[in-house]
């Protein structure tokens, strides 16, 4: 279970940089809810991690600024009854968050102009429509 998380090619979070914390989950669960530590908190120090490439770190820090506390990203999972499944869910969530935060932004739009043919077709269609409307009037006009 304590394996590295592969976020993308060239960006792997080693297991030694992940910090796990376990606590009792809230909500219904019967007899086991008060005795098992099934809630999982997974923390990753994004700002101080040597395994994150510099350009990806800057991008992730700016995109995840509202989720970070002193440069540390924390993910919580408590939807499953077992700690193991919550650990898997937390690892998946962390990988998804980091993947989306380090993804390249959309390409910049290159402004284009309409072709001469498309402009001509648009004006011809407008003329045809105007002729149709003109023919709707009275014959003596």
Short mmCIF file of N, CA, C and O in Angstrom, two decimals:
data_model
loop_
_atom_site.label_atom_id
_atom_site.label_comp_id
_atom_site.label_asym_id
_atom_site.label_seq_id
_atom_site.Cartn_x
_atom_site.Cartn_y
_atom_site.Cartn_z
N UNK A 1 0.83 -1.20 0.00
CA UNK A 1 0.00 0.00 0.00
C UNK A 1 0.87 1.25 0.00
O UNK A 1 0.50 2.26 -0.54
N UNK A 2 2.04 1.17 0.64
CA UNK A 2 2.91 2.34 0.71
C UNK A 2 3.79 2.41 -0.53
O UNK A 2 5.00 2.20 -0.47
N UNK A 3 3.16 2.71 -1.65
CA UNK A 3 3.89 2.82 -2.91
C UNK A 3 3.85 4.26 -3.37
O UNK A 3 3.06 5.06 -2.89
N UNK A 4 4.71 4.54 -4.32
CA UNK A 4 4.74 5.87 -4.90
C UNK A 4 3.47 6.10 -5.72
O UNK A 4 2.88 5.17 -6.25
N UNK A 5 3.07 7.36 -5.84
CA UNK A 5 1.91 7.73 -6.63
C UNK A 5 2.41 8.35 -7.92
O UNK A 5 3.10 9.37 -7.90
N UNK A 6 2.05 7.73 -9.04
CA UNK A 6 2.45 8.29 -10.33
C UNK A 6 1.37 9.26 -10.78
O UNK A 6 0.23 8.88 -11.07
N UNK A 7 1.73 10.53 -10.84
CA UNK A 7 0.79 11.58 -11.21
C UNK A 7 0.74 11.72 -12.73
O UNK A 7 -0.32 11.75 -13.34
N UNK A 8 1.91 11.80 -13.34
CA UNK A 8 2.05 11.89 -14.79
C UNK A 8 3.46 11.44 -15.13
O UNK A 8 4.28 11.25 -14.24
N UNK A 9 3.73 11.31 -16.40
CA UNK A 9 5.06 10.88 -16.82
C UNK A 9 6.07 11.94 -16.38
O UNK A 9 5.93 13.12 -16.67
N UNK A 10 7.09 11.51 -15.66
CA UNK A 10 8.09 12.44 -15.17
C UNK A 10 7.77 13.07 -13.83
O UNK A 10 8.54 13.87 -13.31
N UNK A 11 6.64 12.72 -13.24
CA UNK A 11 6.25 13.27 -11.95
C UNK A 11 5.65 12.16 -11.10
O UNK A 11 4.51 11.75 -11.29
N UNK A 12 6.46 11.67 -10.17
CA UNK A 12 6.05 10.59 -9.26
C UNK A 12 6.26 11.08 -7.84
O UNK A 12 7.32 11.63 -7.51
N UNK A 13 5.25 10.89 -7.00
CA UNK A 13 5.35 11.27 -5.59
C UNK A 13 5.80 10.02 -4.82
O UNK A 13 5.07 9.04 -4.75
N UNK A 14 7.01 10.03 -4.25
CA UNK A 14 7.48 8.85 -3.51
C UNK A 14 6.70 8.67 -2.21
O UNK A 14 6.20 9.64 -1.62
N UNK A 15 6.63 7.43 -1.77
CA UNK A 15 5.86 7.10 -0.56
C UNK A 15 6.44 7.79 0.67
O UNK A 15 5.70 8.12 1.61
N UNK A 16 7.74 8.05 0.70
CA UNK A 16 8.35 8.65 1.89
C UNK A 16 7.92 10.11 2.09
O UNK A 16 8.06 10.65 3.18
N UNK A 17 7.35 10.74 1.06
CA UNK A 17 6.90 12.13 1.18
C UNK A 17 5.42 12.24 1.54
O UNK A 17 4.90 13.33 1.68
N UNK A 18 4.75 11.10 1.66
CA UNK A 18 3.33 11.09 2.01
C UNK A 18 3.19 10.90 3.52
O UNK A 18 3.89 10.08 4.12
N UNK A 19 2.32 11.66 4.13
CA UNK A 19 2.10 11.56 5.57
C UNK A 19 0.64 11.16 5.81
O UNK A 19 -0.28 11.86 5.39
N UNK A 20 0.47 10.02 6.47
CA UNK A 20 -0.86 9.48 6.72
C UNK A 20 -1.28 9.78 8.15
O UNK A 20 -0.47 9.77 9.07
N UNK A 21 -2.59 10.03 8.32
CA UNK A 21 -3.17 10.21 9.65
C UNK A 21 -4.51 9.51 9.66
O UNK A 21 -5.29 9.63 8.70
N UNK A 22 -4.81 8.80 10.71
CA UNK A 22 -6.04 8.03 10.80
C UNK A 22 -6.84 8.47 12.01
O UNK A 22 -6.28 8.79 13.06
N UNK A 23 -8.16 8.48 11.84
CA UNK A 23 -9.03 8.84 12.96
C UNK A 23 -10.36 8.14 12.76
O UNK A 23 -10.60 7.50 11.75
N UNK A 24 -11.21 8.30 13.73
CA UNK A 24 -12.52 7.66 13.65
C UNK A 24 -13.43 8.46 12.74
O UNK A 24 -13.53 9.67 12.84
N UNK A 25 -14.09 7.75 11.85
CA UNK A 25 -15.00 8.41 10.91
C UNK A 25 -16.30 8.74 11.63
O UNK A 25 -16.71 8.07 12.56
N UNK A 26 -16.95 9.80 11.17
CA UNK A 26 -18.23 10.18 11.76
C UNK A 26 -19.36 9.52 10.98
O UNK A 26 -19.15 8.93 9.93
N UNK A 27 -20.54 9.64 11.51
CA UNK A 27 -21.71 9.12 10.82
C UNK A 27 -22.08 7.72 11.26
O UNK A 27 -21.46 7.13 12.14
N UNK A 28 -23.13 7.17 10.63
CA UNK A 28 -23.60 5.84 11.02
C UNK A 28 -22.59 4.76 10.63
O UNK A 28 -21.82 4.92 9.72
N UNK A 29 -22.62 3.66 11.35
CA UNK A 29 -21.71 2.58 11.03
C UNK A 29 -21.86 1.41 11.97
O UNK A 29 -21.14 0.43 11.87
N UNK A 30 -22.77 1.50 12.90
CA UNK A 30 -23.02 0.37 13.79
C UNK A 30 -21.95 0.24 14.86
O UNK A 30 -21.37 1.21 15.32
N UNK A 31 -21.67 -1.00 15.21
CA UNK A 31 -20.78 -1.27 16.33
C UNK A 31 -19.34 -0.85 16.06
O UNK A 31 -18.62 -0.46 16.96
N UNK A 32 -18.91 -0.92 14.80
CA UNK A 32 -17.51 -0.68 14.50
C UNK A 32 -17.13 0.77 14.38
O UNK A 32 -15.95 1.10 14.35
N UNK A 33 -18.10 1.68 14.32
CA UNK A 33 -17.79 3.07 14.04
C UNK A 33 -16.98 3.73 15.15
O UNK A 33 -16.16 4.59 14.91
N UNK A 34 -17.19 3.30 16.38
CA UNK A 34 -16.49 3.93 17.50
C UNK A 34 -15.18 3.25 17.84
O UNK A 34 -14.48 3.69 18.74
N UNK A 35 -14.85 2.17 17.16
CA UNK A 35 -13.65 1.43 17.53
C UNK A 35 -12.58 1.42 16.44
O UNK A 35 -11.42 1.19 16.74
N UNK A 36 -12.95 1.64 15.19
CA UNK A 36 -11.95 1.56 14.13
C UNK A 36 -11.58 2.94 13.61
O UNK A 36 -12.44 3.82 13.49
N UNK A 37 -10.32 3.12 13.31
CA UNK A 37 -9.85 4.38 12.74
C UNK A 37 -9.88 4.26 11.22
O UNK A 37 -8.87 4.03 10.58
N UNK A 38 -11.07 4.45 10.65
CA UNK A 38 -11.21 4.23 9.20
C UNK A 38 -11.09 5.52 8.39
O UNK A 38 -10.90 5.47 7.18
N UNK A 39 -11.18 6.67 9.04
CA UNK A 39 -11.03 7.94 8.32
C UNK A 39 -9.55 8.17 8.03
O UNK A 39 -8.70 7.97 8.90
N UNK A 40 -9.25 8.61 6.80
CA UNK A 40 -7.87 8.74 6.37
C UNK A 40 -7.60 10.17 5.93
O UNK A 40 -8.39 10.75 5.19
N UNK A 41 -6.49 10.73 6.41
CA UNK A 41 -6.00 12.02 5.93
C UNK A 41 -4.63 11.79 5.32
O UNK A 41 -3.73 11.27 5.97
N UNK A 42 -4.48 12.18 4.07
CA UNK A 42 -3.22 12.03 3.36
C UNK A 42 -2.67 13.42 3.07
O UNK A 42 -3.34 14.23 2.43
N UNK A 43 -1.47 13.70 3.56
CA UNK A 43 -0.86 15.02 3.38
C UNK A 43 0.40 14.91 2.53
O UNK A 43 1.15 13.93 2.64
N UNK A 44 0.62 15.92 1.71
CA UNK A 44 1.79 15.98 0.85
C UNK A 44 2.30 17.41 0.85
O UNK A 44 1.56 18.34 0.52
N UNK A 45 3.57 17.59 1.22
CA UNK A 45 4.16 18.92 1.28
C UNK A 45 4.60 19.31 -0.13
O UNK A 45 5.72 19.02 -0.55
N UNK A 46 3.73 19.97 -0.84
CA UNK A 46 3.97 20.33 -2.24
C UNK A 46 5.06 21.39 -2.37
O UNK A 46 5.89 21.32 -3.27
N UNK A 47 5.09 22.34 -1.46
CA UNK A 47 6.04 23.44 -1.57
C UNK A 47 7.48 22.99 -1.32
O UNK A 47 8.41 23.51 -1.94
N UNK A 48 7.68 22.01 -0.44
CA UNK A 48 9.04 21.61 -0.08
C UNK A 48 9.47 20.29 -0.70
O UNK A 48 10.55 19.80 -0.39
N UNK A 49 8.66 19.71 -1.55
CA UNK A 49 8.98 18.40 -2.11
C UNK A 49 10.08 18.49 -3.16
O UNK A 49 9.96 19.24 -4.12
N UNK A 50 11.13 17.68 -3.02
CA UNK A 50 12.19 17.68 -4.03
C UNK A 50 11.82 16.86 -5.27
O UNK A 50 12.49 16.96 -6.29
N UNK A 51 10.76 16.08 -5.19
CA UNK A 51 10.40 15.21 -6.31
C UNK A 51 9.53 15.90 -7.36
O UNK A 51 9.29 15.35 -8.43
N UNK A 52 9.05 17.10 -7.06
CA UNK A 52 8.20 17.83 -8.00
C UNK A 52 9.09 18.73 -8.86
O UNK A 52 9.84 19.55 -8.32
N UNK A 53 9.02 18.60 -10.19
CA UNK A 53 9.79 19.51 -11.05
C UNK A 53 9.39 20.97 -10.80
O UNK A 53 8.23 21.26 -10.50
N UNK A 54 10.34 21.86 -10.94
CA UNK A 54 10.14 23.27 -10.56
C UNK A 54 8.98 23.93 -11.31
O UNK A 54 8.18 24.64 -10.70
N UNK A 55 8.89 23.70 -12.62
CA UNK A 55 7.81 24.35 -13.38
C UNK A 55 6.44 23.81 -12.97
O UNK A 55 5.46 24.56 -12.87
N UNK A 56 6.36 22.50 -12.69
CA UNK A 56 5.09 21.92 -12.25
C UNK A 56 4.74 22.40 -10.85
O UNK A 56 3.56 22.61 -10.54
N UNK A 57 5.75 22.57 -10.00
CA UNK A 57 5.48 23.04 -8.63
C UNK A 57 4.87 24.43 -8.65
O UNK A 57 3.88 24.69 -7.97
N UNK A 58 5.45 25.33 -9.45
CA UNK A 58 4.91 26.69 -9.52
C UNK A 58 3.48 26.69 -10.01
O UNK A 58 2.62 27.40 -9.47
N UNK A 59 3.21 25.89 -11.03
CA UNK A 59 1.85 25.81 -11.59
C UNK A 59 0.87 25.26 -10.56
O UNK A 59 -0.23 25.79 -10.36
N UNK A 60 1.28 24.19 -9.87
CA UNK A 60 0.40 23.56 -8.87
C UNK A 60 0.18 24.47 -7.68
O UNK A 60 -0.94 24.56 -7.15
N UNK A 61 1.22 25.16 -7.22
CA UNK A 61 1.06 26.06 -6.07
C UNK A 61 0.09 27.19 -6.38
O UNK A 61 -0.71 27.58 -5.52
N UNK A 62 0.13 27.70 -7.60
CA UNK A 62 -0.78 28.79 -7.93
C UNK A 62 -2.21 28.29 -8.10
O UNK A 62 -3.17 28.95 -7.70
N UNK A 63 -2.37 27.10 -8.68
CA UNK A 63 -3.72 26.58 -8.91
C UNK A 63 -4.37 26.02 -7.66
O UNK A 63 -5.60 26.01 -7.54
N UNK A 64 -3.57 25.51 -6.73
CA UNK A 64 -4.11 24.91 -5.50
C UNK A 64 -3.96 25.84 -4.30
O UNK A 64 -4.03 25.38 -3.16
N UNK A 65 -3.75 27.11 -4.53
CA UNK A 65 -3.47 28.05 -3.44
C UNK A 65 -4.56 28.04 -2.37
O UNK A 65 -4.26 28.15 -1.17
N UNK A 66 -5.82 27.89 -2.76
CA UNK A 66 -6.90 27.94 -1.77
C UNK A 66 -7.03 26.63 -0.98
O UNK A 66 -7.71 26.59 0.03
N UNK A 67 -6.36 25.55 -1.42
CA UNK A 67 -6.43 24.27 -0.72
C UNK A 67 -5.21 24.00 0.13
O UNK A 67 -5.21 23.05 0.91
N UNK A 68 -4.18 24.79 -0.02
CA UNK A 68 -2.92 24.54 0.68
C UNK A 68 -2.88 25.25 2.03
O UNK A 68 -3.37 26.37 2.16
N UNK A 69 -2.27 24.59 3.01
CA UNK A 69 -2.00 25.21 4.30
C UNK A 69 -0.50 25.12 4.50
O UNK A 69 0.05 24.03 4.68
N UNK A 70 0.18 26.25 4.41
CA UNK A 70 1.64 26.32 4.51
C UNK A 70 2.32 25.42 3.48
O UNK A 70 3.31 24.77 3.77
N UNK A 71 1.75 25.35 2.29
CA UNK A 71 2.33 24.56 1.21
C UNK A 71 2.02 23.08 1.26
O UNK A 71 2.55 22.30 0.47
N UNK A 72 1.17 22.66 2.20
CA UNK A 72 0.84 21.24 2.36
C UNK A 72 -0.57 20.99 1.84
O UNK A 72 -1.52 21.67 2.23
N UNK A 73 -0.68 20.02 0.96
CA UNK A 73 -1.97 19.61 0.40
C UNK A 73 -2.48 18.41 1.19
O UNK A 73 -1.77 17.42 1.34
N UNK A 74 -3.71 18.49 1.69
CA UNK A 74 -4.29 17.42 2.48
C UNK A 74 -5.57 16.93 1.83
O UNK A 74 -6.40 17.74 1.42
N UNK A 75 -5.70 15.60 1.74
CA UNK A 75 -6.87 14.97 1.15
C UNK A 75 -7.47 14.06 2.20
O UNK A 75 -6.75 13.34 2.90
N UNK A 76 -8.80 14.06 2.33
CA UNK A 76 -9.49 13.26 3.34
C UNK A 76 -10.41 12.28 2.64
O UNK A 76 -11.08 12.62 1.67
N UNK A 77 -10.46 11.05 3.17
CA UNK A 77 -11.39 10.04 2.66
C UNK A 77 -12.00 9.32 3.84
O UNK A 77 -11.28 8.80 4.70
N UNK A 78 -13.32 9.28 3.87
CA UNK A 78 -13.99 8.55 4.95
C UNK A 78 -15.28 7.92 4.47
O UNK A 78 -16.15 7.59 5.27
N UNK A 79 -15.42 7.75 3.15
CA UNK A 79 -16.69 7.24 2.63
C UNK A 79 -16.82 5.73 2.71
O UNK A 79 -17.92 5.20 2.62
N UNK A 80 -15.72 5.01 2.89
CA UNK A 80 -15.77 3.55 2.98
C UNK A 80 -15.65 3.12 4.43
O UNK A 80 -15.16 3.85 5.28
N UNK A 81 -16.08 1.89 4.70
CA UNK A 81 -16.03 1.40 6.06
C UNK A 81 -14.64 0.90 6.44
O UNK A 81 -14.28 0.90 7.61
N UNK A 82 -13.86 0.48 5.45
CA UNK A 82 -12.54 -0.05 5.78
C UNK A 82 -11.46 1.01 5.55
O UNK A 82 -11.55 1.82 4.63
N UNK A 83 -10.44 0.95 6.39
CA UNK A 83 -9.34 1.90 6.27
C UNK A 83 -8.58 1.70 4.96
O UNK A 83 -8.16 2.66 4.33
N UNK A 84 -8.45 0.47 4.53
CA UNK A 84 -7.71 0.17 3.31
C UNK A 84 -8.36 0.83 2.09
O UNK A 84 -7.69 1.45 1.27
N UNK A 85 -9.68 0.71 1.99
CA UNK A 85 -10.37 1.33 0.85
C UNK A 85 -10.33 2.85 0.94
O UNK A 85 -10.23 3.53 -0.09
N UNK A 86 -10.36 3.41 2.14
CA UNK A 86 -10.23 4.85 2.28
C UNK A 86 -8.83 5.31 1.91
O UNK A 86 -8.65 6.38 1.34
N UNK A 87 -7.82 4.49 2.20
CA UNK A 87 -6.45 4.83 1.80
C UNK A 87 -6.34 4.86 0.28
O UNK A 87 -5.73 5.77 -0.30
N UNK A 88 -6.94 3.88 -0.37
CA UNK A 88 -6.93 3.85 -1.84
C UNK A 88 -7.65 5.06 -2.42
O UNK A 88 -7.20 5.67 -3.39
N UNK A 89 -8.78 5.41 -1.82
CA UNK A 89 -9.55 6.56 -2.29
C UNK A 89 -8.74 7.86 -2.11
O UNK A 89 -8.73 8.72 -3.00
N UNK A 90 -8.05 7.99 -1.00
CA UNK A 90 -7.25 9.19 -0.74
C UNK A 90 -6.08 9.28 -1.73
O UNK A 90 -5.77 10.36 -2.24
N UNK A 91 -5.43 8.15 -2.01
CA UNK A 91 -4.33 8.15 -2.98
C UNK A 91 -4.83 8.55 -4.36
O UNK A 91 -4.20 9.34 -5.05
N UNK A 92 -5.98 8.01 -4.76
CA UNK A 92 -6.56 8.37 -6.05
C UNK A 92 -6.92 9.84 -6.13
O UNK A 92 -6.70 10.51 -7.14
N UNK A 93 -7.49 10.36 -5.05
CA UNK A 93 -7.87 11.77 -5.01
C UNK A 93 -6.66 12.69 -5.09
O UNK A 93 -6.69 13.70 -5.80
N UNK A 94 -5.59 12.33 -4.39
CA UNK A 94 -4.37 13.13 -4.43
C UNK A 94 -3.77 13.12 -5.83
O UNK A 94 -3.37 14.16 -6.35
N UNK A 95 -3.74 11.95 -6.46
CA UNK A 95 -3.19 11.85 -7.81
C UNK A 95 -4.01 12.67 -8.79
O UNK A 95 -3.46 13.38 -9.66
N UNK A 96 -5.33 12.63 -8.67
CA UNK A 96 -6.20 13.41 -9.56
C UNK A 96 -6.00 14.90 -9.36
O UNK A 96 -5.89 15.66 -10.33
N UNK A 97 -5.96 15.33 -8.10
CA UNK A 97 -5.77 16.76 -7.79
C UNK A 97 -4.45 17.27 -8.35
O UNK A 97 -4.40 18.32 -9.01
N UNK A 98 -3.37 16.52 -8.11
CA UNK A 98 -2.06 16.95 -8.60
C UNK A 98 -1.99 16.90 -10.12
O UNK A 98 -1.37 17.75 -10.76
N UNK A 99 -2.64 15.91 -10.72
CA UNK A 99 -2.66 15.81 -12.17
C UNK A 99 -3.36 16.99 -12.82
O UNK A 99 -2.88 17.56 -13.80
N UNK A 100 -4.51 17.37 -12.26
CA UNK A 100 -5.26 18.50 -12.81
C UNK A 100 -4.52 19.82 -12.55
O UNK A 100 -4.54 20.73 -13.38
N UNK A 101 -3.86 19.92 -11.40
CA UNK A 101 -3.16 21.17 -11.07
C UNK A 101 -1.90 21.36 -11.89
O UNK A 101 -1.48 22.50 -12.11
N UNK A 102 -1.29 20.27 -12.33
CA UNK A 102 -0.06 20.40 -13.10
C UNK A 102 -0.28 20.27 -14.60
O UNK A 102 0.68 20.35 -15.36
N UNK A 103 -1.52 20.11 -15.02
CA UNK A 103 -1.80 19.99 -16.46
C UNK A 103 -1.53 21.32 -17.15
O UNK A 103 -1.69 22.40 -16.56
N UNK A 104 -1.13 21.22 -18.38
CA UNK A 104 -0.86 22.44 -19.16
C UNK A 104 -2.17 23.17 -19.42
O UNK A 104 -3.23 22.56 -19.57
N UNK A 105 -2.11 24.46 -19.47
CA UNK A 105 -3.30 25.26 -19.72
C UNK A 105 -3.74 25.16 -21.17
O UNK A 105 -3.04 24.58 -22.01
N UNK A 106 -4.88 25.71 -21.49
CA UNK A 106 -5.35 25.66 -22.87
C UNK A 106 -4.45 26.48 -23.78
O UNK A 106 -3.82 27.45 -23.34
N UNK A 107 -4.39 26.08 -25.03
CA UNK A 107 -3.57 26.81 -25.99
C UNK A 107 -4.15 28.20 -26.20
O UNK A 107 -5.35 28.40 -26.13
N UNK A 108 -3.26 29.13 -26.49
CA UNK A 108 -3.73 30.49 -26.75
C UNK A 108 -4.39 30.53 -28.12
O UNK A 108 -3.91 29.90 -29.07
N UNK A 109 -5.46 31.28 -28.23
CA UNK A 109 -6.21 31.35 -29.47
C UNK A 109 -5.49 32.25 -30.45
O UNK A 109 -5.09 33.37 -30.11
N UNK A 110 -5.33 31.75 -31.66
CA UNK A 110 -4.76 32.58 -32.72
C UNK A 110 -5.91 33.22 -33.46
O UNK A 110 -6.77 32.53 -34.02
N UNK A 111 -5.98 34.53 -33.49
CA UNK A 111 -7.09 35.18 -34.18
C UNK A 111 -7.06 34.88 -35.67
O UNK A 111 -6.00 34.90 -36.30
N UNK A 112 -8.22 34.56 -36.21
CA UNK A 112 -8.34 34.26 -37.64
C UNK A 112 -9.34 35.20 -38.26
O UNK A 112 -10.16 35.81 -37.57
N UNK A 113 -9.30 35.29 -39.60
CA UNK A 113 -10.26 36.12 -40.31
C UNK A 113 -11.12 35.22 -41.17
O UNK A 113 -10.66 34.18 -41.65
N UNK A 114 -12.37 35.62 -41.43
CA UNK A 114 -13.22 34.83 -42.30
C UNK A 114 -12.66 34.84 -43.73
O UNK A 114 -12.10 35.85 -44.18
N UNK A 115 -12.82 33.73 -44.43
CA UNK A 115 -12.33 33.67 -45.81
C UNK A 115 -13.19 34.53 -46.71
O UNK A 115 -14.34 34.85 -46.38
N UNK A 116 -12.63 34.89 -47.86
CA UNK A 116 -13.36 35.74 -48.80
C UNK A 116 -14.63 35.02 -49.27
O UNK A 116 -15.69 35.62 -49.41
N UNK A 117 -14.51 33.71 -49.50
CA UNK A 117 -15.68 32.93 -49.94
C UNK A 117 -16.79 32.92 -48.91
O UNK A 117 -17.96 33.06 -49.25
N UNK A 118 -16.42 32.77 -47.62
CA UNK A 118 -17.46 32.74 -46.58
C UNK A 118 -18.11 34.11 -46.44
O UNK A 118 -19.32 34.21 -46.21
N UNK A 119 -17.35 35.18 -46.61
CA UNK A 119 -17.94 36.52 -46.56
C UNK A 119 -18.92 36.70 -47.73
O UNK A 119 -20.02 37.24 -47.55
N UNK A 120 -18.52 36.25 -48.93
CA UNK A 120 -19.38 36.38 -50.10
C UNK A 120 -20.68 35.58 -49.91
O UNK A 120 -21.77 36.06 -50.20
N UNK A 121 -20.56 34.34 -49.40
CA UNK A 121 -21.75 33.51 -49.17
C UNK A 121 -22.68 34.17 -48.16
O UNK A 121 -23.90 34.15 -48.33
N UNK A 122 -22.12 34.76 -47.10
CA UNK A 122 -22.95 35.42 -46.10
C UNK A 122 -23.69 36.60 -46.70
O UNK A 122 -24.91 36.76 -46.49
N UNK A 123 -23.01 37.42 -47.49
CA UNK A 123 -23.68 38.58 -48.09
C UNK A 123 -24.71 38.16 -49.13
O UNK A 123 -25.78 38.78 -49.24
N UNK A 124 -24.42 37.09 -49.91
CA UNK A 124 -25.41 36.58 -50.87
C UNK A 124 -26.66 36.09 -50.15
O UNK A 124 -27.78 36.34 -50.60
N UNK A 125 -26.48 35.40 -49.03
CA UNK A 125 -27.63 34.91 -48.27
C UNK A 125 -28.44 36.08 -47.73
O UNK A 125 -29.68 36.04 -47.72
N UNK A 126 -27.76 37.14 -47.28
CA UNK A 126 -28.49 38.31 -46.79
C UNK A 126 -29.29 38.98 -47.92
O UNK A 126 -30.43 39.40 -47.72
N UNK A 127 -28.67 39.04 -49.11
CA UNK A 127 -29.38 39.63 -50.24
C UNK A 127 -30.60 38.82 -50.62
O UNK A 127 -31.67 39.37 -50.89
N UNK A 128 -30.43 37.48 -50.66
CA UNK A 128 -31.57 36.61 -50.99
C UNK A 128 -32.69 36.79 -49.98
O UNK A 128 -33.87 36.89 -50.35
N UNK A 129 -32.33 36.84 -48.73
CA UNK A 129 -33.35 37.00 -47.68
C UNK A 129 -34.05 38.36 -47.83
O UNK A 129 -35.27 38.47 -47.67
N UNK A 130 -33.29 39.40 -48.14
CA UNK A 130 -33.88 40.72 -48.34
C UNK A 130 -34.83 40.74 -49.54
O UNK A 130 -35.89 41.37 -49.49
N UNK A 131 -34.47 40.03 -50.63
CA UNK A 131 -35.35 39.94 -51.81
C UNK A 131 -36.64 39.23 -51.46
O UNK A 131 -37.72 39.65 -51.89
N UNK A 132 -36.54 38.15 -50.67
CA UNK A 132 -37.74 37.41 -50.27
C UNK A 132 -38.66 38.32 -49.48
O UNK A 132 -39.88 38.36 -49.70
N UNK A 133 -38.10 39.10 -48.58
CA UNK A 133 -38.92 40.00 -47.77
C UNK A 133 -39.50 41.13 -48.61
O UNK A 133 -40.62 41.58 -48.37
N UNK A 134 -38.75 41.56 -49.60
CA UNK A 134 -39.22 42.64 -50.47
C UNK A 134 -40.42 42.16 -51.29
O UNK A 134 -41.37 42.92 -51.53
N UNK A 135 -40.41 40.90 -51.71
CA UNK A 135 -41.51 40.35 -52.51
C UNK A 135 -42.79 40.14 -51.70
O UNK A 135 -43.84 39.90 -52.27
N UNK A 136 -42.70 40.21 -50.39
CA UNK A 136 -43.88 40.04 -49.57
C UNK A 136 -44.76 41.29 -49.58
O UNK A 136 -45.90 41.23 -49.16
N UNK A 137 -44.22 42.40 -49.98
CA UNK A 137 -44.98 43.65 -49.95
C UNK A 137 -46.05 43.69 -51.03
O UNK A 137 -46.26 42.74 -51.79
N UNK A 138 -46.72 44.81 -51.13
CA UNK A 138 -47.77 44.99 -52.15
C UNK A 138 -47.12 45.11 -53.52
O UNK A 138 -46.04 45.68 -53.66
N UNK A 139 -47.82 44.65 -54.54
CA UNK A 139 -47.23 44.68 -55.90
C UNK A 139 -46.97 46.10 -56.40
O UNK A 139 -46.06 46.31 -57.18
N UNK A 140 -47.75 47.09 -55.99
CA UNK A 140 -47.58 48.44 -56.52
C UNK A 140 -46.42 49.18 -55.86
O UNK A 140 -46.02 50.24 -56.33
N UNK A 141 -45.84 48.64 -54.81
CA UNK A 141 -44.74 49.31 -54.14
C UNK A 141 -43.44 49.02 -54.78
O UNK A 141 -42.96 48.08 -55.14
#
